[in-house]
Amino acid sequence: MHRRPVLLAISPRGVGFAVGVAFRCFTSTHAAHPLICSGSAVRYFPRNIVRVFGLRRVHQVPAEKPQGPVKSAKALVLNAGSSSLKFSVFNVDLRRKQDMAELNQPCGIQTANAMLLATGQVSDIGLESSTISYKAFIDDEQKFSTHIHVDDHKGAISEVLKLLRDPKLGVILDPAEIAVVGHRIVHGADKFNTATILTDDVIKAVEDASALAPLHNPPNLLGIRVAREIFKCPQVGVFDTAFHATIPPENYTYAIPLQLQREHHIRKYGFHGSSFCFVTGATAERLSMKRTEMNAIICHLGNGASMACIKQGRCIDTTMGLTPLEGLVMGTRSGDIDAGVVTHLINALGMSPKEVDTLLNKRSGLLGLTGHSNMQAVHAAADNGDADAALAEKIFVERIRKYIGSFLVKLEGELDALVFTAGVGENSERIRAMVCQGLGRLGMVLDTTKNTGASGVKEPAIISGVHSRTKILVVPTNEELGIAMQSVAAVGLIEPMLSPKEEAKLLMEAAKRRAEESVNGEEDEHMAMAVGGPKGVMIAASNRSEMTDSSIVEVGLMYGILPRVSKLGYFRPVAYHHADKRVNLMREVFGIGDDPETMYGVTVAQCSAMLAKKEDDKLMALILEKYQEYRQRHDFVVVSGLNQKELPQLGQDLNIRIADALNLPMVWSTDAGAFPSAGMTVSQSILSEISMSMLPGKQLKHVEVAGVVVSDLHRSHVDVIGDEVQAQLKESKIDVIATQIDNRLRVRTLREVANVLGADVLTGHDALDTHHVGRLVVATMQVPDLLKYILAKSVEEDGGHQKVTRNQIQELKAEFKKFDKEHNGKILLEEVGTLMRVIGREMTDFEEQSVMAELDKDGTGKITFQEFLLLLSRRQEEPIPGSAPLVVTHISRIDVLLSLLMASRSQAFPKIAGVLLTGGSKETLPESVHAILAGLDVVGTPVLIIPLDTFAATQRIHGLHGLAPRLLPTAKVKLQAAQELFSMFSSSDFMERLVGGSSRRRDMTSHLFQHHIFLAARRQKQRIVLPEGDDWRVLVAAGELLARDLCDLIILGDRQRVLSLAKKYHADLSKATILDVKGMSWVEKDVMVETLLKLRGTKGMTREKALDIIDQDANYFGTLMMYLHRADGMVSGACHTTADTMRPAMQIIKTEPGASLVSSVFFMLLPERVYVFGDCAINVDPSAEDLAQIAASSAATAKAFGISPRVAMLSYATGQSNTGPIVDKVRKATELVQDLITDPEIAIEGPMQFDAAVDPEVAAVKVKGGASKVAGQATVVIFPDLNTGNNTYKAVQQSTRCVAIGPIMQGLRMPVNDLSRGCTVDDIVNTVVITCIQASTAKARDVTPPQ
């Protein structure tokens, strides 16, 4: 009879009651119901009570009430040897956040997510002297050891199972509690690079690899077969060699005939993978680093020893090779040895191969040098004067140091951690000290005191000195825990508390029942969150082409919602994988700081597995649980459905079911208008798609459809199609948003190509997002011919598209007729792409498919010759913006590379997207070329390198033509296009209905601020003058401003120099006005001179002096342009002092009415709020009157930028708590400013300390006398002097790493803003945009100077 446990959930107060319950259970059901106590109360029971009643605590139960699926799972780890069996049982806690993206990497492991329940070993299997040792960690550690007789591994596992189920020592009640069995497998050859579920095919592959590990794989397989018979749960193989699968070919290939290597799989494989896997994760966790960003050298020093070189979390080299014999000196293995020694032993000494193998593997190493295989014994012998032992220590250490040097070179000197692990590494302070001796110049300094105390530690310990650039650590290894964690990850395990259907049914029914039963809106708070609560919308796509990127619509929708809610979230019910690129895109673009692990429900793999097992209800329950938990922290959540690449057969149906489960309205996106069905018009195709997928019916009866986005329409179709479809959907109350094709979204950036190829970037990193790839040029010809070819193609093409001349029309007609199979003057639209290629015109798959939507007006699927010519001419008129050729050449053609880089500096040579070197890597590129590239990096032409050959590289790039260009977080122009498209074609009414009653945003966040200022600048474009045309940063910023259509620009400087510098840095200034002051006509100069004389004549200005100033001082010239209303604002200071920038403005523009001085503010863009700091740059020691003016100006500036002005006048005391010169000055300024402010929405209080101004909790203590409109919620802070303000803004910026925009000048009639001389391109862009808004505000207030 199966025994069911009686569970006592006991608090310490309930011990007496529990004893009574236990007694009754014991006397009536003792034989059938073992007692299990959960919680911490077991320690309150007297030990005799514990023993009498058999109480035991299996593991700590969390204080919170568990909901949904069980959050832990038991994993059994087996390591079967030829005559032994090691085993461990772990309880893996699945509640803790896990970085699953890294967990699925060969080195991905979490170190703090499991608890060891039991461990042990069966030894001497098959012998009379077999023994079994066992430790259980129930309450206290309990040990057990006895002699047994087991004939084989099946008997050994049966004995282990008896112990695991023992009433006193056991940790499970039934084998079914084991959720997964993880097996250590020594060799996976080159077939496995991660933990793998053991199917019959996988087991066969392990058998095939046995020749590479004849002593290990066969017993591993024996353990697997027996475990599969006994345990019916998934079995997972964790391979020692898998961790090293990321080693590149140049590091794993031996210099012997390649044919021999390939036929017999002879190469470096590496071992100790489970240990390296675990230690990599533990080290990263100890250093608070992402594993994918960590470089480390790990020394696994035990009886078997090896090292691994870790670059960005992945192994790039190791010391062991085909077998464990290569590499370090070990207990009984020789490690590295001249291969000639083997043949010498055979030929000269007559030893057999087997004898040589035994000698090198079992009689060498420390044993051969000293007679001891144990390092402790070697140390003892050396301490007693044994010279051989002392020499052995040195040999052991020097081999390690040799590899440290080698690995350090591979890491290019960038080393985060040197790690010691395993028996010797963890316990021998002497070896660690000897290894680290003299490494200080390489950035590794050992702290001798820490080193002495680190031996035998149970947790990772840092033993490096305070001045050590590289951290040195001792990290205890735990291969069994690593195997357990990888096994759980491999099966995507979440063990349900109930059966999947019961669990899902209860959860879903409870949610809907509470929603239906709620009366007068008085719902339970928790269930309100589950059913109503924070609002959201699900967006899903039913796109017909892989050329349509559904993320564009999602980004546009997110931008539209962003200004309307306080905290916007993003959630994917089914993510492509744990490191979902869509989630990463939204996190980076919208500044969502949530843990990525919380932003999705399940992975596609997990979803597929559950659907295959018909566990649909379990799937919905898991998604619902994670979504509910996530949305409690947000005001509005955009939920992203599956797209056409993810579960293509089930995507639409599953999206509807998910929307129903989450109780969300849907916005549906479709490209049916761009790719209509054969025989249908565009409108018919769209309506057909909607009818099949979306209109209320059996599938969608519970789901509200809020809107339909019809994307990628030709611009001539947008209004017509939108109206036609909207009319058909009027009764269904579904909004239709029709958007046109935007060429900015059709470009493919060089970064996209680099990512797909996995290319290393040698130079031009900053240009990857601004260089757009057009056609490929494979450079196999000589340099003169190559340059001539590129120039000729540039002349032939117009904006990247080839012209159709009159002389070609007859030739085109002849080719057209070849495709006219019915001889009726028409060809099938599907053949247009082929015809294009026949006549030598490049056409992407996207363009080819778009033809159907644009030209198939009668729904026949055919096109006439005249329509074909119109297509060619339109392609000439509508080029993909900024696309340029990517030149591909082999690494041996350094002449091509250097010639192109030099040619790119010439204005006569056309722009190229970049140069791709094939057949090599950073390491194989000559050092001399690296040096040249480092010096030429300012050219800005990106150079990439990949190991693929030229043919394979070009094939992979051509393969991109069938896929949509990616939307990357760094692609500013594309992101802006997505934002504008949605903003242009969606109505504000639609957005308001969508957001509904969500919590409205009160304070301006940093991301919203940037969104707001860029949108405002774009809507009311201003003309800004940039006087510093000879600074490359200004020109690059100008190119970005123009590309994003944020303003009109006037750039001052020598035209040829400006254009040359712009070309050098690949800045497109074709839309800018470039003015060469010295080259201006006398008539134009005379206007400027007369204006300056009129304004400054009484101050000693003469005609000669005025002419000299205009010729020599660009800041004066730019300011005069503003005065004459030829420009709306000016930004300078990148290479001028603040005085040089501001002096002309003070003399010519002057202060606005009511302002007595010019002051400045900084916009401090912290994540949750934007603060205005003033004055931090201009006024050194302002008077009370000046402070009042600064406060009034700063409040007006804040309001102009959408920030609710709550102004705190800062001092070192709050309220009336103190007096003194500064406090009194601030107090007086606070009184004076009240007379300057007439706007009732502006609140000003002071004096106040900074913490009381911004922290509500501090304000509640320090601010007395009733409610304050400012304390604890200030948005504008005014500092008493420049010293305080300047230091505070820099301290905040450095400590929080926030963006600080400024100084922004205020008080002038027209805006002039000063840049820091150390400004970045982004600083300039931000400042120009701010200046645009100031200019627009000045015009609206009519304070600009009269002409």
mmCIF file of C-alpha atoms in Angstrom, residues 956-1139:
data_model
loop_
_atom_site.group_PDB
_atom_site.id
_atom_site.type_symbol
_atom_site.label_atom_id
_atom_site.label_comp_id
_atom_site.label_asym_id
_atom_site.label_seq_id
_atom_site.Cartn_x
_atom_site.Cartn_y
_atom_site.Cartn_z
ATOM 1 C CA ARG A 956 25.044 34.180 -46.562
ATOM 2 C CA ILE A 957 24.667 37.887 -47.323
ATOM 3 C CA HIS A 958 22.554 37.138 -50.404
ATOM 4 C CA GLY A 959 20.371 34.995 -48.145
ATOM 5 C CA LEU A 960 19.397 38.155 -46.268
ATOM 6 C CA HIS A 961 17.445 39.397 -49.301
ATOM 7 C CA GLY A 962 14.579 37.101 -48.384
ATOM 8 C CA LEU A 963 14.372 38.381 -44.818
ATOM 9 C CA ALA A 964 13.134 41.646 -43.396
ATOM 10 C CA PRO A 965 15.810 44.170 -42.419
ATOM 11 C CA ARG A 966 16.220 43.985 -38.652
ATOM 12 C CA LEU A 967 15.177 46.746 -36.290
ATOM 13 C CA LEU A 968 18.106 47.103 -33.896
ATOM 14 C CA PRO A 969 18.199 49.234 -30.725
ATOM 15 C CA THR A 970 21.049 51.277 -32.192
ATOM 16 C CA ALA A 971 19.317 52.089 -35.512
ATOM 17 C CA LYS A 972 18.116 55.608 -34.677
ATOM 18 C CA VAL A 973 16.867 56.471 -38.170
ATOM 19 C CA LYS A 974 14.774 53.295 -38.405
ATOM 20 C CA LEU A 975 13.335 53.747 -34.933
ATOM 21 C CA GLN A 976 12.366 57.293 -35.788
ATOM 22 C CA ALA A 977 10.698 56.067 -38.988
ATOM 23 C CA ALA A 978 8.664 53.502 -37.043
ATOM 24 C CA GLN A 979 7.630 56.184 -34.563
ATOM 25 C CA GLU A 980 6.632 58.637 -37.285
ATOM 26 C CA LEU A 981 4.686 56.059 -39.293
ATOM 27 C CA PHE A 982 2.452 55.151 -36.392
ATOM 28 C CA SER A 983 2.121 58.759 -35.269
ATOM 29 C CA MET A 984 1.211 59.890 -38.787
ATOM 30 C CA PHE A 985 -1.438 57.289 -39.546
ATOM 31 C CA SER A 986 -2.990 56.551 -36.124
ATOM 32 C CA SER A 987 -5.426 58.956 -34.503
ATOM 33 C CA SER A 988 -5.110 60.300 -30.974
ATOM 34 C CA ASP A 989 -8.684 59.091 -30.361
ATOM 35 C CA PHE A 990 -7.601 55.533 -31.098
ATOM 36 C CA MET A 991 -4.677 55.798 -28.701
ATOM 37 C CA GLU A 992 -6.874 57.292 -25.970
ATOM 38 C CA ARG A 993 -9.430 54.500 -26.337
ATOM 39 C CA LEU A 994 -6.653 51.935 -26.227
ATOM 40 C CA VAL A 995 -5.070 53.292 -23.071
ATOM 41 C CA GLY A 996 -8.419 54.095 -21.492
ATOM 42 C CA GLY A 997 -8.301 54.608 -17.759
ATOM 43 C CA SER A 998 -4.680 53.656 -17.228
ATOM 44 C CA SER A 999 -2.768 55.586 -14.609
ATOM 45 C CA ARG A 1000 -1.799 58.898 -16.171
ATOM 46 C CA ARG A 1001 1.768 60.023 -16.184
ATOM 47 C CA ARG A 1002 2.487 62.924 -13.843
ATOM 48 C CA ASP A 1003 6.234 63.346 -13.914
ATOM 49 C CA MET A 1004 8.467 63.413 -16.952
ATOM 50 C CA THR A 1005 10.752 60.365 -17.157
ATOM 51 C CA SER A 1006 14.067 60.483 -18.975
ATOM 52 C CA HIS A 1007 12.872 58.356 -21.845
ATOM 53 C CA LEU A 1008 9.667 60.338 -22.243
ATOM 54 C CA PHE A 1009 11.651 63.585 -22.097
ATOM 55 C CA GLN A 1010 13.860 62.525 -25.007
ATOM 56 C CA HIS A 1011 10.815 61.272 -26.897
ATOM 57 C CA HIS A 1012 9.039 64.555 -26.235
ATOM 58 C CA ILE A 1013 11.852 66.890 -27.287
ATOM 59 C CA PHE A 1014 12.673 65.022 -30.480
ATOM 60 C CA LEU A 1015 9.027 64.838 -31.488
ATOM 61 C CA ALA A 1016 8.512 68.548 -30.715
ATOM 62 C CA ALA A 1017 11.612 69.538 -32.696
ATOM 63 C CA ARG A 1018 10.476 67.504 -35.686
ATOM 64 C CA ARG A 1019 6.982 68.993 -35.678
ATOM 65 C CA GLN A 1020 8.145 72.623 -35.529
ATOM 66 C CA LYS A 1021 11.443 72.602 -37.374
ATOM 67 C CA GLN A 1022 13.778 75.483 -36.638
ATOM 68 C CA ARG A 1023 16.883 76.754 -38.390
ATOM 69 C CA ILE A 1024 19.978 76.454 -36.236
ATOM 70 C CA VAL A 1025 23.434 77.833 -37.010
ATOM 71 C CA LEU A 1026 26.537 75.805 -36.105
ATOM 72 C CA PRO A 1027 29.618 78.078 -36.250
ATOM 73 C CA GLU A 1028 32.172 75.279 -35.738
ATOM 74 C CA GLY A 1029 32.267 73.621 -39.143
ATOM 75 C CA ASP A 1030 35.861 72.523 -38.674
ATOM 76 C CA ASP A 1031 35.057 70.162 -35.759
ATOM 77 C CA TRP A 1032 34.279 66.581 -36.825
ATOM 78 C CA ARG A 1033 31.918 66.006 -33.895
ATOM 79 C CA VAL A 1034 29.771 68.906 -35.013
ATOM 80 C CA LEU A 1035 29.608 67.549 -38.552
ATOM 81 C CA VAL A 1036 28.730 64.010 -37.482
ATOM 82 C CA ALA A 1037 26.022 65.401 -35.197
ATOM 83 C CA ALA A 1038 24.783 67.579 -38.071
ATOM 84 C CA GLY A 1039 24.525 64.500 -40.291
ATOM 85 C CA GLU A 1040 22.436 62.735 -37.668
ATOM 86 C CA LEU A 1041 20.185 65.741 -37.099
ATOM 87 C CA LEU A 1042 19.516 66.048 -40.817
ATOM 88 C CA ALA A 1043 19.024 62.306 -41.300
ATOM 89 C CA ARG A 1044 16.419 62.340 -38.513
ATOM 90 C CA ASP A 1045 14.809 65.468 -39.991
ATOM 91 C CA LEU A 1046 15.007 67.305 -36.669
ATOM 92 C CA CYS A 1047 15.925 70.772 -37.936
ATOM 93 C CA ASP A 1048 17.436 72.823 -40.734
ATOM 94 C CA LEU A 1049 21.117 73.634 -40.325
ATOM 95 C CA ILE A 1050 23.507 76.391 -41.350
ATOM 96 C CA ILE A 1051 27.125 75.326 -40.946
ATOM 97 C CA LEU A 1052 29.832 77.978 -41.006
ATOM 98 C CA GLY A 1053 33.244 77.184 -42.434
ATOM 99 C CA ASP A 1054 35.333 76.667 -45.525
ATOM 100 C CA ARG A 1055 33.050 74.698 -47.850
ATOM 101 C CA GLN A 1056 35.691 72.342 -49.223
ATOM 102 C CA ARG A 1057 37.126 71.655 -45.791
ATOM 103 C CA VAL A 1058 33.677 71.022 -44.316
ATOM 104 C CA LEU A 1059 32.715 68.624 -47.117
ATOM 105 C CA SER A 1060 36.067 66.852 -46.967
ATOM 106 C CA LEU A 1061 35.810 66.395 -43.217
ATOM 107 C CA ALA A 1062 32.196 65.264 -43.525
ATOM 108 C CA LYS A 1063 33.140 62.660 -46.119
ATOM 109 C CA LYS A 1064 35.980 61.473 -43.942
ATOM 110 C CA TYR A 1065 33.502 60.764 -41.155
ATOM 111 C CA HIS A 1066 30.698 59.685 -43.489
ATOM 112 C CA ALA A 1067 28.362 62.523 -42.484
ATOM 113 C CA ASP A 1068 25.747 63.332 -45.118
ATOM 114 C CA LEU A 1069 25.430 67.144 -45.224
ATOM 115 C CA SER A 1070 23.619 67.342 -48.553
ATOM 116 C CA LYS A 1071 20.602 68.969 -46.855
ATOM 117 C CA ALA A 1072 22.651 71.518 -44.904
ATOM 118 C CA THR A 1073 23.455 75.088 -45.901
ATOM 119 C CA ILE A 1074 27.230 75.557 -45.739
ATOM 120 C CA LEU A 1075 28.366 79.198 -45.542
ATOM 121 C CA ASP A 1076 31.945 80.251 -46.111
ATOM 122 C CA VAL A 1077 32.097 83.677 -44.430
ATOM 123 C CA LYS A 1078 35.313 84.677 -46.145
ATOM 124 C CA GLY A 1079 33.861 83.815 -49.521
ATOM 125 C CA MET A 1080 30.727 85.921 -49.103
ATOM 126 C CA SER A 1081 30.065 88.865 -51.377
ATOM 127 C CA TRP A 1082 30.737 92.424 -50.164
ATOM 128 C CA VAL A 1083 27.035 93.201 -50.379
ATOM 129 C CA GLU A 1084 26.160 90.450 -47.908
ATOM 130 C CA LYS A 1085 29.017 91.382 -45.599
ATOM 131 C CA ASP A 1086 28.012 95.009 -45.679
ATOM 132 C CA VAL A 1087 24.587 94.135 -44.234
ATOM 133 C CA MET A 1088 26.323 92.409 -41.329
ATOM 134 C CA VAL A 1089 28.758 95.295 -40.816
ATOM 135 C CA GLU A 1090 26.000 97.901 -40.787
ATOM 136 C CA THR A 1091 24.002 95.848 -38.289
ATOM 137 C CA LEU A 1092 26.972 95.508 -35.966
ATOM 138 C CA LEU A 1093 27.737 99.226 -36.223
ATOM 139 C CA LYS A 1094 24.133 100.059 -35.373
ATOM 140 C CA LEU A 1095 24.166 97.841 -32.314
ATOM 141 C CA ARG A 1096 27.695 98.544 -31.042
ATOM 142 C CA GLY A 1097 28.599 101.911 -32.545
ATOM 143 C CA THR A 1098 28.275 103.696 -29.215
ATOM 144 C CA LYS A 1099 30.625 101.116 -27.668
ATOM 145 C CA GLY A 1100 33.577 102.029 -29.885
ATOM 146 C CA MET A 1101 32.805 99.743 -32.827
ATOM 147 C CA THR A 1102 34.274 100.938 -36.186
ATOM 148 C CA ARG A 1103 33.669 99.666 -39.721
ATOM 149 C CA GLU A 1104 37.152 98.144 -39.942
ATOM 150 C CA LYS A 1105 36.769 96.434 -36.596
ATOM 151 C CA ALA A 1106 33.293 95.189 -37.492
ATOM 152 C CA LEU A 1107 34.558 93.757 -40.797
ATOM 153 C CA ASP A 1108 37.431 92.038 -39.000
ATOM 154 C CA ILE A 1109 35.066 90.518 -36.403
ATOM 155 C CA ILE A 1110 32.710 89.209 -39.083
ATOM 156 C CA ASP A 1111 35.598 87.650 -41.029
ATOM 157 C CA GLN A 1112 37.353 86.135 -38.002
ATOM 158 C CA ASP A 1113 34.690 85.316 -35.396
ATOM 159 C CA ALA A 1114 32.101 82.763 -36.475
ATOM 160 C CA ASN A 1115 30.172 83.164 -33.220
ATOM 161 C CA TYR A 1116 29.554 86.866 -33.945
ATOM 162 C CA PHE A 1117 28.525 86.011 -37.495
ATOM 163 C CA GLY A 1118 26.108 83.320 -36.317
ATOM 164 C CA THR A 1119 24.626 85.646 -33.691
ATOM 165 C CA LEU A 1120 24.101 88.366 -36.308
ATOM 166 C CA MET A 1121 22.295 85.831 -38.502
ATOM 167 C CA MET A 1122 19.905 85.229 -35.599
ATOM 168 C CA TYR A 1123 19.406 88.958 -35.071
ATOM 169 C CA LEU A 1124 18.560 89.321 -38.768
ATOM 170 C CA HIS A 1125 16.147 86.346 -38.468
ATOM 171 C CA ARG A 1126 18.164 84.224 -40.874
ATOM 172 C CA ALA A 1127 18.548 81.645 -38.105
ATOM 173 C CA ASP A 1128 16.436 80.765 -35.064
ATOM 174 C CA GLY A 1129 19.175 79.679 -32.672
ATOM 175 C CA MET A 1130 22.865 78.882 -32.340
ATOM 176 C CA VAL A 1131 24.913 76.106 -30.702
ATOM 177 C CA SER A 1132 28.642 76.544 -30.197
ATOM 178 C CA GLY A 1133 31.399 75.763 -27.715
ATOM 179 C CA ALA A 1134 32.894 72.487 -28.967
ATOM 180 C CA CYS A 1135 36.117 74.387 -29.621
ATOM 181 C CA HIS A 1136 35.295 77.795 -28.096
ATOM 182 C CA THR A 1137 35.150 79.002 -24.517
ATOM 183 C CA THR A 1138 31.856 79.847 -22.846
ATOM 184 C CA ALA A 1139 32.832 83.543 -22.967
#
